[in-house]
Short mmCIF file of C-alpha atoms (C1' of nucleotides) in Angstrom, two decimals:
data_model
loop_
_atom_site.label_atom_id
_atom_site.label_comp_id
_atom_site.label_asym_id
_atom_site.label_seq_id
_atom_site.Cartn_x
_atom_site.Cartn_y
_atom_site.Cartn_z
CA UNK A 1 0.00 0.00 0.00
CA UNK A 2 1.37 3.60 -1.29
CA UNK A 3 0.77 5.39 1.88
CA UNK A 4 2.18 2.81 4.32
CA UNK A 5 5.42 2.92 2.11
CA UNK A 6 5.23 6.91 2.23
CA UNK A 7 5.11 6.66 6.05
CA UNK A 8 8.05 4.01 6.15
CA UNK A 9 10.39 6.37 4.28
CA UNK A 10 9.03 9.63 5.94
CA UNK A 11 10.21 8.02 9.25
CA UNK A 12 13.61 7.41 8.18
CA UNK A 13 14.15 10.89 7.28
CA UNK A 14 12.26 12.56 10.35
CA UNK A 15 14.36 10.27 12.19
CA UNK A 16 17.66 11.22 10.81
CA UNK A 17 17.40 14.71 10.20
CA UNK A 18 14.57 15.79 12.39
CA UNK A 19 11.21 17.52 10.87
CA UNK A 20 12.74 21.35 9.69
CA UNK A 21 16.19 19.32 8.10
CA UNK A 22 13.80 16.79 6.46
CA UNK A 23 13.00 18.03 3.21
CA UNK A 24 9.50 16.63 1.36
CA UNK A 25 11.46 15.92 -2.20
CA UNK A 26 13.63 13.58 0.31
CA UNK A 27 11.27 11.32 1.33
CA UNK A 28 9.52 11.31 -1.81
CA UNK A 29 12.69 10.20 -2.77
CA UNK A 30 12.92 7.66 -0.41
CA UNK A 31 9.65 6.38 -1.36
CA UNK A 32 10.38 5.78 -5.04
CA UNK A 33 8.11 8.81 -6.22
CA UNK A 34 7.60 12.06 -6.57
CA UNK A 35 6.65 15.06 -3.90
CA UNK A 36 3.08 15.10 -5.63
CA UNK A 37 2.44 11.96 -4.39
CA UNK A 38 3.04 12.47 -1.29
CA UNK A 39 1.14 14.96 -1.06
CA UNK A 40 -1.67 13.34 -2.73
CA UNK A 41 -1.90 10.53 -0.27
CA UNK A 42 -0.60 12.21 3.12
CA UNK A 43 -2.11 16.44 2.17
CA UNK A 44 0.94 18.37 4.17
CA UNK A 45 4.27 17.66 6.02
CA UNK A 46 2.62 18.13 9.26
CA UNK A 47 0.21 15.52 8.18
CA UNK A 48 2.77 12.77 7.29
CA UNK A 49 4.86 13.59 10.24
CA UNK A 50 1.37 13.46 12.69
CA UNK A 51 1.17 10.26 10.95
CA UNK A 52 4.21 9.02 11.83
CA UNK A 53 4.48 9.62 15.17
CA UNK A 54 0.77 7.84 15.24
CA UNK A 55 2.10 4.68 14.14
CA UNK A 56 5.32 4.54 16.37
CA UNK A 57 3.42 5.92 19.21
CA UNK A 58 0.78 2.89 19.01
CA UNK A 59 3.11 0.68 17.80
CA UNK A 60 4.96 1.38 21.38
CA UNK A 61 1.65 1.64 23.38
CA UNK A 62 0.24 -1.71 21.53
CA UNK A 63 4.11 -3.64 22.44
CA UNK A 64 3.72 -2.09 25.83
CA UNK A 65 0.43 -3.11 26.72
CA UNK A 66 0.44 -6.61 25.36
CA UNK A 67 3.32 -7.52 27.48
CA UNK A 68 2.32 -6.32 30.74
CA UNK A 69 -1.42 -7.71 30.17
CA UNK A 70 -1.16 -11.20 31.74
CA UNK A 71 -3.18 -12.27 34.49
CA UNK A 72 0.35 -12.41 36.82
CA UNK A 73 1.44 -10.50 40.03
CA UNK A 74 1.92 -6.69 39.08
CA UNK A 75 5.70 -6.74 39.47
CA UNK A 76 5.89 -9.36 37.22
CA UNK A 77 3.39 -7.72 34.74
CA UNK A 78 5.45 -4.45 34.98
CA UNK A 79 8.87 -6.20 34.36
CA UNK A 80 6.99 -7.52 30.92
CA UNK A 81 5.94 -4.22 30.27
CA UNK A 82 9.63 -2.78 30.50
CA UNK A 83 11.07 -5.80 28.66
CA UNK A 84 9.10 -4.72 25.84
CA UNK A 85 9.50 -1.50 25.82
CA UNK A 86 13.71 -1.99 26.11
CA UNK A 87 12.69 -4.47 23.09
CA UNK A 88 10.69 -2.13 20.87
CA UNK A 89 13.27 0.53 20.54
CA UNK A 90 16.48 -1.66 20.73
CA UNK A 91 14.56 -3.06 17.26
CA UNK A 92 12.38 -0.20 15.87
CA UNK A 93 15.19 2.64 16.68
CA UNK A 94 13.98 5.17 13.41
CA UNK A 95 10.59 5.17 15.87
CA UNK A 96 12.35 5.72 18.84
CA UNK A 97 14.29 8.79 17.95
CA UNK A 98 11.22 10.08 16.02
CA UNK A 99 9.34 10.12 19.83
CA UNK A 100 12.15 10.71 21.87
CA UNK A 101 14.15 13.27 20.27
CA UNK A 102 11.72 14.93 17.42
CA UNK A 103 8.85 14.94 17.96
CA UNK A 104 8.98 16.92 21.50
CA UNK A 105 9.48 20.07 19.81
CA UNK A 106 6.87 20.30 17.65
CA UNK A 107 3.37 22.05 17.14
CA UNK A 108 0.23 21.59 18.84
CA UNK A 109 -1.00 18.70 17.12
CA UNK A 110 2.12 16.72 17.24
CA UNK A 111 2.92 17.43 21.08
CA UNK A 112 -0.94 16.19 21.70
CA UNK A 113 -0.32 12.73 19.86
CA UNK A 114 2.83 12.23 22.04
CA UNK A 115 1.21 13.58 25.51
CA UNK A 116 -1.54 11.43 24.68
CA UNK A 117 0.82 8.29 24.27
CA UNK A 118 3.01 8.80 27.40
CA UNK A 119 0.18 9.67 29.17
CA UNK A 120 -1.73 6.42 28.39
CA UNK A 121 1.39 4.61 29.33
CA UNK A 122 1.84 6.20 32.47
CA UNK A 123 -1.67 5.52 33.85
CA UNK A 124 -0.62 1.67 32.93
CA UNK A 125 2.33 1.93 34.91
CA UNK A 126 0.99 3.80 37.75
CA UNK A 127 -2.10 1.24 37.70
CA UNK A 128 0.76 -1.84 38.57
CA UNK A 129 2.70 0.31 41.06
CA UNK A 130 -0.96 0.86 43.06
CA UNK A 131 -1.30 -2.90 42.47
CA UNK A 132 1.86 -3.85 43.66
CA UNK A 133 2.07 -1.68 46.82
CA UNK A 134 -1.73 -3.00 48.14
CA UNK A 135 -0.65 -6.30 47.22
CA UNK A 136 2.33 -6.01 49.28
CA UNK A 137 -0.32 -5.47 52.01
CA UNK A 138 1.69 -2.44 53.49
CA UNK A 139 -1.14 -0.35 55.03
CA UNK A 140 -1.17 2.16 52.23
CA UNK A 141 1.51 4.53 53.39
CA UNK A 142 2.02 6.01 49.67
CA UNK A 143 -1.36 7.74 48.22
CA UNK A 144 -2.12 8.73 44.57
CA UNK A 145 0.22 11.06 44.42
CA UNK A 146 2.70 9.26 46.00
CA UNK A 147 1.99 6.99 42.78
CA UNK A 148 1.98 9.26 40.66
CA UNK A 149 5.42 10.23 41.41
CA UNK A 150 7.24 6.77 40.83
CA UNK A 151 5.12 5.87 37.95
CA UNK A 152 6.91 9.21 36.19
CA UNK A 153 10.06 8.83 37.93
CA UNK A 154 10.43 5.26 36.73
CA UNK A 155 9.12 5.99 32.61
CA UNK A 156 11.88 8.84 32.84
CA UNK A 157 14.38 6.53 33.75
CA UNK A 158 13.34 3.95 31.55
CA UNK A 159 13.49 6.69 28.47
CA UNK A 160 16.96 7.93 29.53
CA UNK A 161 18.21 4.07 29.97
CA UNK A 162 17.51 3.66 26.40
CA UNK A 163 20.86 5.79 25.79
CA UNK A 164 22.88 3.64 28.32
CA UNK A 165 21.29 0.30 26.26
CA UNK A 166 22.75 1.78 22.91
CA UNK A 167 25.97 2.03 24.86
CA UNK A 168 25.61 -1.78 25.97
CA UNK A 169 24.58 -3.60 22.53
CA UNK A 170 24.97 -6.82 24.60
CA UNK A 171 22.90 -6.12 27.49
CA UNK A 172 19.36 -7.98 26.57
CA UNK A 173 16.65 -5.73 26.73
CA UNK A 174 14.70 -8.24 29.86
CA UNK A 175 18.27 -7.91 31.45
CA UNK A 176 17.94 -3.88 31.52
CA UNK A 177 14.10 -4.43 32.62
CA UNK A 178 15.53 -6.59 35.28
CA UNK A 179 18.03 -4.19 36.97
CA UNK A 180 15.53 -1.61 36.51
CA UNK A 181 13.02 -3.08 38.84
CA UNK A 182 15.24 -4.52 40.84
CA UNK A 183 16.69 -0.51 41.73
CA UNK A 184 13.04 0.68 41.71
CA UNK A 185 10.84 -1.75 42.83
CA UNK A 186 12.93 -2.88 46.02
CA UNK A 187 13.79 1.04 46.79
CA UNK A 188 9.49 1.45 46.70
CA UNK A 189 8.96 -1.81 48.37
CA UNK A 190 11.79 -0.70 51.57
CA UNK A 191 10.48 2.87 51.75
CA UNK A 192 7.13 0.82 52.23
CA UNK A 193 8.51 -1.14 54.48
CA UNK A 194 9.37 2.04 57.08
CA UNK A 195 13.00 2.46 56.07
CA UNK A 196 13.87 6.18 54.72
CA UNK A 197 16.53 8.11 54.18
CA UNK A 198 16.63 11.70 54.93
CA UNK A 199 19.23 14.63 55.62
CA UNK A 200 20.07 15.02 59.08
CA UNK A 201 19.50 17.94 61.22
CA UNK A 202 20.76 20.92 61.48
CA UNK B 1 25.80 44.66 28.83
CA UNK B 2 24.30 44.74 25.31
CA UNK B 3 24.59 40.81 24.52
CA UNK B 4 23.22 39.85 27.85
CA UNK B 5 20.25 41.39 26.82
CA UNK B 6 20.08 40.10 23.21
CA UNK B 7 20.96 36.71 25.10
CA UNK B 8 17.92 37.34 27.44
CA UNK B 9 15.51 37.95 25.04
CA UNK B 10 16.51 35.35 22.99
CA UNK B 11 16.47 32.31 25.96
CA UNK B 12 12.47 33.48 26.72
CA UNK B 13 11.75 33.54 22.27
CA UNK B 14 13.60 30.28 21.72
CA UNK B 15 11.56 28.69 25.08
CA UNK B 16 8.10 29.77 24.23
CA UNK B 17 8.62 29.20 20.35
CA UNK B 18 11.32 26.98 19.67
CA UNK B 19 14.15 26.88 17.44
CA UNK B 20 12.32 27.32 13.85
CA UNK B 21 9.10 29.22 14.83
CA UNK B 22 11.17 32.26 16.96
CA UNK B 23 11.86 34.53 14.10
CA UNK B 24 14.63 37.02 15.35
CA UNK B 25 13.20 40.11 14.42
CA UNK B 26 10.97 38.83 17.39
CA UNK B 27 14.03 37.94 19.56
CA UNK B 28 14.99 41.53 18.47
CA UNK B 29 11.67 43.29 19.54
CA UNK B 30 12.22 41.69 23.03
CA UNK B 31 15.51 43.11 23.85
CA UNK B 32 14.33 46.53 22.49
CA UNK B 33 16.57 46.51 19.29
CA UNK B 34 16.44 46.13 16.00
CA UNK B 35 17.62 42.94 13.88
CA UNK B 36 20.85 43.67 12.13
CA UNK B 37 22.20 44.08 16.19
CA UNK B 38 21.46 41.31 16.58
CA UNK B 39 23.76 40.05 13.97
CA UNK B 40 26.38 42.68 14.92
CA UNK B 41 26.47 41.04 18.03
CA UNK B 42 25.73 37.17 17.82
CA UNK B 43 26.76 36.77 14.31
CA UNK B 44 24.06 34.49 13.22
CA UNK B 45 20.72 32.81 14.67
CA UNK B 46 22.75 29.21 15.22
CA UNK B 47 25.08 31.26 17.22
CA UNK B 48 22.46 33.00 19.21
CA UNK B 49 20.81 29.70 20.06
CA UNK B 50 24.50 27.96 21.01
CA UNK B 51 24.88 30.87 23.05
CA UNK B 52 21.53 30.49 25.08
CA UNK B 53 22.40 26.81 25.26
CA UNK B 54 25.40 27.27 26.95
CA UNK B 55 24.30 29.99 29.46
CA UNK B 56 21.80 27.89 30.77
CA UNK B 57 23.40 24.92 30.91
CA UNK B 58 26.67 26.35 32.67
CA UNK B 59 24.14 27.66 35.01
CA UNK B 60 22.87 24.95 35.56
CA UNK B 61 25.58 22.63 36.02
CA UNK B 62 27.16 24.83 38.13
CA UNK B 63 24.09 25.11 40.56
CA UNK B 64 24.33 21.14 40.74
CA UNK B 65 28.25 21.33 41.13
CA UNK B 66 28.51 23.37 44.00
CA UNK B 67 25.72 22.38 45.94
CA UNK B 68 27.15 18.45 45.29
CA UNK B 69 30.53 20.23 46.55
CA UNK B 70 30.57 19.69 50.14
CA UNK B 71 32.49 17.24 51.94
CA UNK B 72 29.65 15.29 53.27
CA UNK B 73 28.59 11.79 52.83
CA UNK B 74 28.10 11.16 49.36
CA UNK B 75 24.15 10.20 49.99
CA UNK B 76 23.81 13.62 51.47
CA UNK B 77 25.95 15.33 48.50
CA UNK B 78 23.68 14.26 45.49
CA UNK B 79 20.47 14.81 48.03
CA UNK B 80 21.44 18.32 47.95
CA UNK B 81 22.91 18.42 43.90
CA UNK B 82 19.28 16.99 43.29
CA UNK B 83 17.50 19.53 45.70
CA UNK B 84 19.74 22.15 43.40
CA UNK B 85 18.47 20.63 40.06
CA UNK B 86 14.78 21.26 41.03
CA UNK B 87 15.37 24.41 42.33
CA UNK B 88 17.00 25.34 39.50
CA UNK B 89 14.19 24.80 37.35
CA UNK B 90 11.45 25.56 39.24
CA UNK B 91 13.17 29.22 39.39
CA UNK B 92 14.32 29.49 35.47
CA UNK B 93 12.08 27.00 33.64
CA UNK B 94 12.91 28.61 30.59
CA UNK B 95 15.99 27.75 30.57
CA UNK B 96 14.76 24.45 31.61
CA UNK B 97 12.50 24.28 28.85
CA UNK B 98 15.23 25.37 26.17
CA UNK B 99 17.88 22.20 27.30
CA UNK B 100 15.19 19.99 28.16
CA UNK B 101 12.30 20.41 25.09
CA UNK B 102 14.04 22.62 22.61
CA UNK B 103 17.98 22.20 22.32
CA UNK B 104 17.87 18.33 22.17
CA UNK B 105 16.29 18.27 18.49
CA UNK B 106 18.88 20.91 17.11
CA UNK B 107 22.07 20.34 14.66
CA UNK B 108 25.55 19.30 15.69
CA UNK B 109 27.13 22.17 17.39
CA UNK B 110 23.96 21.88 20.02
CA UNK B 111 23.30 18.57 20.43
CA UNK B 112 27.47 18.50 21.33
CA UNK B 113 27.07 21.59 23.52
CA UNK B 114 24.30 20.05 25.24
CA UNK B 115 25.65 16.24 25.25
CA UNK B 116 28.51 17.77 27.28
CA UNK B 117 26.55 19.36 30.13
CA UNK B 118 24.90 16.03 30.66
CA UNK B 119 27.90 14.28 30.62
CA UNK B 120 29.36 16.08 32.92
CA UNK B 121 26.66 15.73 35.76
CA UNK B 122 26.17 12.60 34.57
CA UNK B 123 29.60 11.98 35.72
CA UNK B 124 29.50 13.85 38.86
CA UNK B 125 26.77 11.50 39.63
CA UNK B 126 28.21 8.01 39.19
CA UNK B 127 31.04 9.23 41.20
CA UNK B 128 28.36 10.24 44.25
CA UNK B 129 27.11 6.65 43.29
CA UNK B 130 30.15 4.70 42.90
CA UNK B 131 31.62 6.59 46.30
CA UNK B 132 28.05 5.94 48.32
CA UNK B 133 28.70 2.15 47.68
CA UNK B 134 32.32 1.67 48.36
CA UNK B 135 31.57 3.46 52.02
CA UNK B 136 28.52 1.13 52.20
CA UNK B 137 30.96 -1.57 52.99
CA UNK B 138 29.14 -3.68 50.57
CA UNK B 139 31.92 -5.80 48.84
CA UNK B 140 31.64 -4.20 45.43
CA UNK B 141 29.13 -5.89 43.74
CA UNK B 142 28.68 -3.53 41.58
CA UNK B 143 31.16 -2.92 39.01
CA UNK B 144 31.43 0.60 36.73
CA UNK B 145 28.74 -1.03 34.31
CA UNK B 146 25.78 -0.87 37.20
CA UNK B 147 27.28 2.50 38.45
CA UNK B 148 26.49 3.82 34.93
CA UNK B 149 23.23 2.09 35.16
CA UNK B 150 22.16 3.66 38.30
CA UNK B 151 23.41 7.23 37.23
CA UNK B 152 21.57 7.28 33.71
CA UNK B 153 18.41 6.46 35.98
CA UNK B 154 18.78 8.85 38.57
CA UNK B 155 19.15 11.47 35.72
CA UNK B 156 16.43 10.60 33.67
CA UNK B 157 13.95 9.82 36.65
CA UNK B 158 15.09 13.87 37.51
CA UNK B 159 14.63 14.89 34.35
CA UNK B 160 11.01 13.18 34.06
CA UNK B 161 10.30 14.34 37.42
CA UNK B 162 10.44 18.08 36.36
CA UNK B 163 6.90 17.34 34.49
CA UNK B 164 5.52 15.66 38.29
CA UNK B 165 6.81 19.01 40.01
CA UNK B 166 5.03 20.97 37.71
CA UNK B 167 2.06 19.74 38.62
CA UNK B 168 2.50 19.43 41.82
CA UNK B 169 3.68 23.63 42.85
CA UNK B 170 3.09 23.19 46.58
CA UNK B 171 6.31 20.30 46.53
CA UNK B 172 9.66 22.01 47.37
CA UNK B 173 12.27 21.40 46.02
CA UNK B 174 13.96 19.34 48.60
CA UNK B 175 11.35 17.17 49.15
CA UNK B 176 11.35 16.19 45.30
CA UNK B 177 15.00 15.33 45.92
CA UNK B 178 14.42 13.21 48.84
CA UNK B 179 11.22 11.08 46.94
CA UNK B 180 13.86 10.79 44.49
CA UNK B 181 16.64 9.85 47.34
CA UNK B 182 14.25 7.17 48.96
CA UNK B 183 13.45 5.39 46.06
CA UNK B 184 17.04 5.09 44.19
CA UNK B 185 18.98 5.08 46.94
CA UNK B 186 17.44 2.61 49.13
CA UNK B 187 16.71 0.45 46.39
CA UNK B 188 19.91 0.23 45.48
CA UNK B 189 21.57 -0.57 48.68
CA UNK B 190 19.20 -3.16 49.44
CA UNK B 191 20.32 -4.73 46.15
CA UNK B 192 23.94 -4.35 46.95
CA UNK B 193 23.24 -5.99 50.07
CA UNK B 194 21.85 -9.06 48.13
CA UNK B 195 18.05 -8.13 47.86
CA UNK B 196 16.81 -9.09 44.72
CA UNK B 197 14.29 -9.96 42.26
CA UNK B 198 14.27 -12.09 39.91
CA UNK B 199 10.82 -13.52 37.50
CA UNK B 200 9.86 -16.48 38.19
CA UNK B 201 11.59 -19.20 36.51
CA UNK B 202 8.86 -20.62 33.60
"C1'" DG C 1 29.16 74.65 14.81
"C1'" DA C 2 31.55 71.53 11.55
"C1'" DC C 3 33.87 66.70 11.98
"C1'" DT C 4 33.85 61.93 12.96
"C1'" DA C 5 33.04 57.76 15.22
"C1'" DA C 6 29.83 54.65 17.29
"C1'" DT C 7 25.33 52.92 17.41
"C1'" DC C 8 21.35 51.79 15.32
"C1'" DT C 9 17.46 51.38 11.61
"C1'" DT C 10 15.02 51.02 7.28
"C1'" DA C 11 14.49 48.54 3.48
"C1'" DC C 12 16.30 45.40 0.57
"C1'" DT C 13 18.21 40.79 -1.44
"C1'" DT C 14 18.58 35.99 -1.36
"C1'" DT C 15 17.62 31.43 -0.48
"C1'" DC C 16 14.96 27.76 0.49
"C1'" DC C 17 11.11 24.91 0.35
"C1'" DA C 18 6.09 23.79 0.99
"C1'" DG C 19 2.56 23.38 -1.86
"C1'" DT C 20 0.27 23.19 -6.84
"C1'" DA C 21 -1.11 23.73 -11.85
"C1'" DA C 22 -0.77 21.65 -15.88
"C1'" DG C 23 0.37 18.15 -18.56
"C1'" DT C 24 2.38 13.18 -19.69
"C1'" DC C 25 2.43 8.35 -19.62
"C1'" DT C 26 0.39 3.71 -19.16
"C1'" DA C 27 -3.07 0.48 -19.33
"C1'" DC C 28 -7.46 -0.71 -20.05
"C1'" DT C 29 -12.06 -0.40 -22.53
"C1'" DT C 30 -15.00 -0.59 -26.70
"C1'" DA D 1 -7.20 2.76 -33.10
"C1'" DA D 2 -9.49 6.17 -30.64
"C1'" DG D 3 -11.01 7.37 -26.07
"C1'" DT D 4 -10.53 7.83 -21.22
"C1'" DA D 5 -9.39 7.19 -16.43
"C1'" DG D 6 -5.88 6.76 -13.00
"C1'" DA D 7 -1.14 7.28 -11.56
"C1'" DC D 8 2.51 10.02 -11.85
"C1'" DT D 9 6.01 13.96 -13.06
"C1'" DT D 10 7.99 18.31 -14.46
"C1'" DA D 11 8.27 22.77 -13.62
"C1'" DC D 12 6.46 26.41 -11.50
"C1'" DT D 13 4.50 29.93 -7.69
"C1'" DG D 14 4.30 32.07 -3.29
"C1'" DG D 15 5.75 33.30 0.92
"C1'" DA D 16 8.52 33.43 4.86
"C1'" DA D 17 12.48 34.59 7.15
"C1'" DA D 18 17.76 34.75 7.43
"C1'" DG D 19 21.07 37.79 6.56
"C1'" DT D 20 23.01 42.56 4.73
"C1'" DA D 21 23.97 47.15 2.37
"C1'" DA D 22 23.47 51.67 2.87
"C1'" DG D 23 22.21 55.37 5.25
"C1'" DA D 24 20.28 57.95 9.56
"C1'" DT D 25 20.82 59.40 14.26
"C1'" DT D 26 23.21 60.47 18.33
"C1'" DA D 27 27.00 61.92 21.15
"C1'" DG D 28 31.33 63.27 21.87
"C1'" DT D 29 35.61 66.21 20.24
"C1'" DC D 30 38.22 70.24 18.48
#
DNA sequence: GACTAATCTTACTTTCCAGTAAGTCTACTT
DNA sequence: AAGTAGACTTACTGGAAAGTAAGATTAGTC
């Protein structure tokens, strides 16, 4: 299909040069055709580039989900989760940068796609970290925000570990889920548990 | 000074706009001047932008850097380098915006300027690591690899944690740092000292 | 009060590229 | 073989904004 072929090479570009650097005669290129035709099928560069980041973005979301959507113990549904994630941009990295690193900038529409994405995520996560501390059966010492706050913590380190996994080819990607958890998970689980750190008095 | 203000001006465009959509005629209007000054001064937009870059990120770095500089207990050091990071951009968030949305997308001269300002917390924060384990007593069971692991999280969990803090005004500063203390820092001593999981073998 | 040096502006040129009008080619129909 | 519909291209237009040439304004000097 034309337009699945136009979106395959626009994401190569995008990903390489970023959206202002990619240039529409390029990707036409890319595709085999000429700009007409992309415009035909896709109607404007912010269109194929909104349609871009729509397919990585669910591509992600869909990898994401699937994983972490067995019937198992939350941590265990979580570590799936990250696995696949780790997994879906050590394969897919054109998509990856396109998320991470281009699409941030961008106007309204594009920044709403994204938001939308990470946000959907993020309510996953936090969902398993709620799970996982009533299931520890700790009398609820960390509240909805207190969720809210290691669900984002733990997505931003997962996005900036995707750097230190480029820098560690051999490092499976369930291997970087696995230290992951085991730094965040056990940290949540202790603080649970009573013990705490904190600066001492002045 | 003339260029501070041109510089000034420019850091609050380039945050609100970004790169391509800040037209410097704009920039211009802002520091109550009119374009070809702006030239005479910064020589070219690419320039202007470096230039913002590496205000903000010297500033920044530095803020970490000397808080970090004490000659406490490491733990205590990178509490307060972290309390200093949120600070930082809870006070200036457009310069937080321009290194944290806007610079990372940018050509090579930026994405090098920038690449070295992480790198050089980033380093000042495996060393906090790497020094808060060895006086742990733990018999080095981690080697540089999972120091560099731990670091890349800590900064990206700050980093992602900027968004949280946004959203959550009433949070100082310091207490951000020490959510951020409790769950990385625990977790990863309790791992050191042989706390672990693992999935379930299948 | 003419001279000149520094500072600044108006108004222009240039380049680049998204988007499009008009026409060509191919393959299929009758 | 003439007609026509769909897919595709060449070659253009329009506009936006980076960068600059040339001149105006101000302030300080003799």
């Amino acid at each position: 299909m034309r337009e699945r072929e136009i979106v395959d090479a626009a994401l190569r570009v995008f990903a390489q040069r970023g959206y202002h650097a990619a240039v529409v005669d390029e990707i036409a290129d890319h595709a085999g055709i000429s700009k007409p035709m992309v415009y035909l099928y896709l109607g404007s560069k912010e269109n194929l580039f909104v349609a871009c980041v729509r397919r990585s973005s669910q591509a992600l979301v869909t990898a994401f989900r699937e994983a972490a959507d067995s019937g198992d113990a939350p941590e265990l549904r979580l570590w799936r989760g990250l696995s696949a994630f780790f997994a879906f941009v050590a394969e897919d990295r054109d998509s990856w940068v396109m998320l991470h690193r281009q699409a941030p900038e961008q106007s309204e529409a594009i920044t709403a796609e994204l938001e939308q994405a990470r946000e959907s995520v993020m309510r996953e996560v936090a969902d398993l970290v709620r799970r996982g501390i009533d299931e520890g059966g700790a009398d609820d010492r960390l509240g909805e925000v207190d969720v809210d706050f290691v669900a984002q913590a733990l997505v931003g380190a997962a996005d900036s570990l995707t750097d230190w996994m480029e820098q560690h080819p051999q490092e499976a990607p369930e291997r970087v889920a696995l230290r992951l958890m085991n730094m965040i998970w056990i940290g949540m689980r202790d603080v649970l548990g009573g013990e705490m750190w904190s600066p001492p008095q002045e």
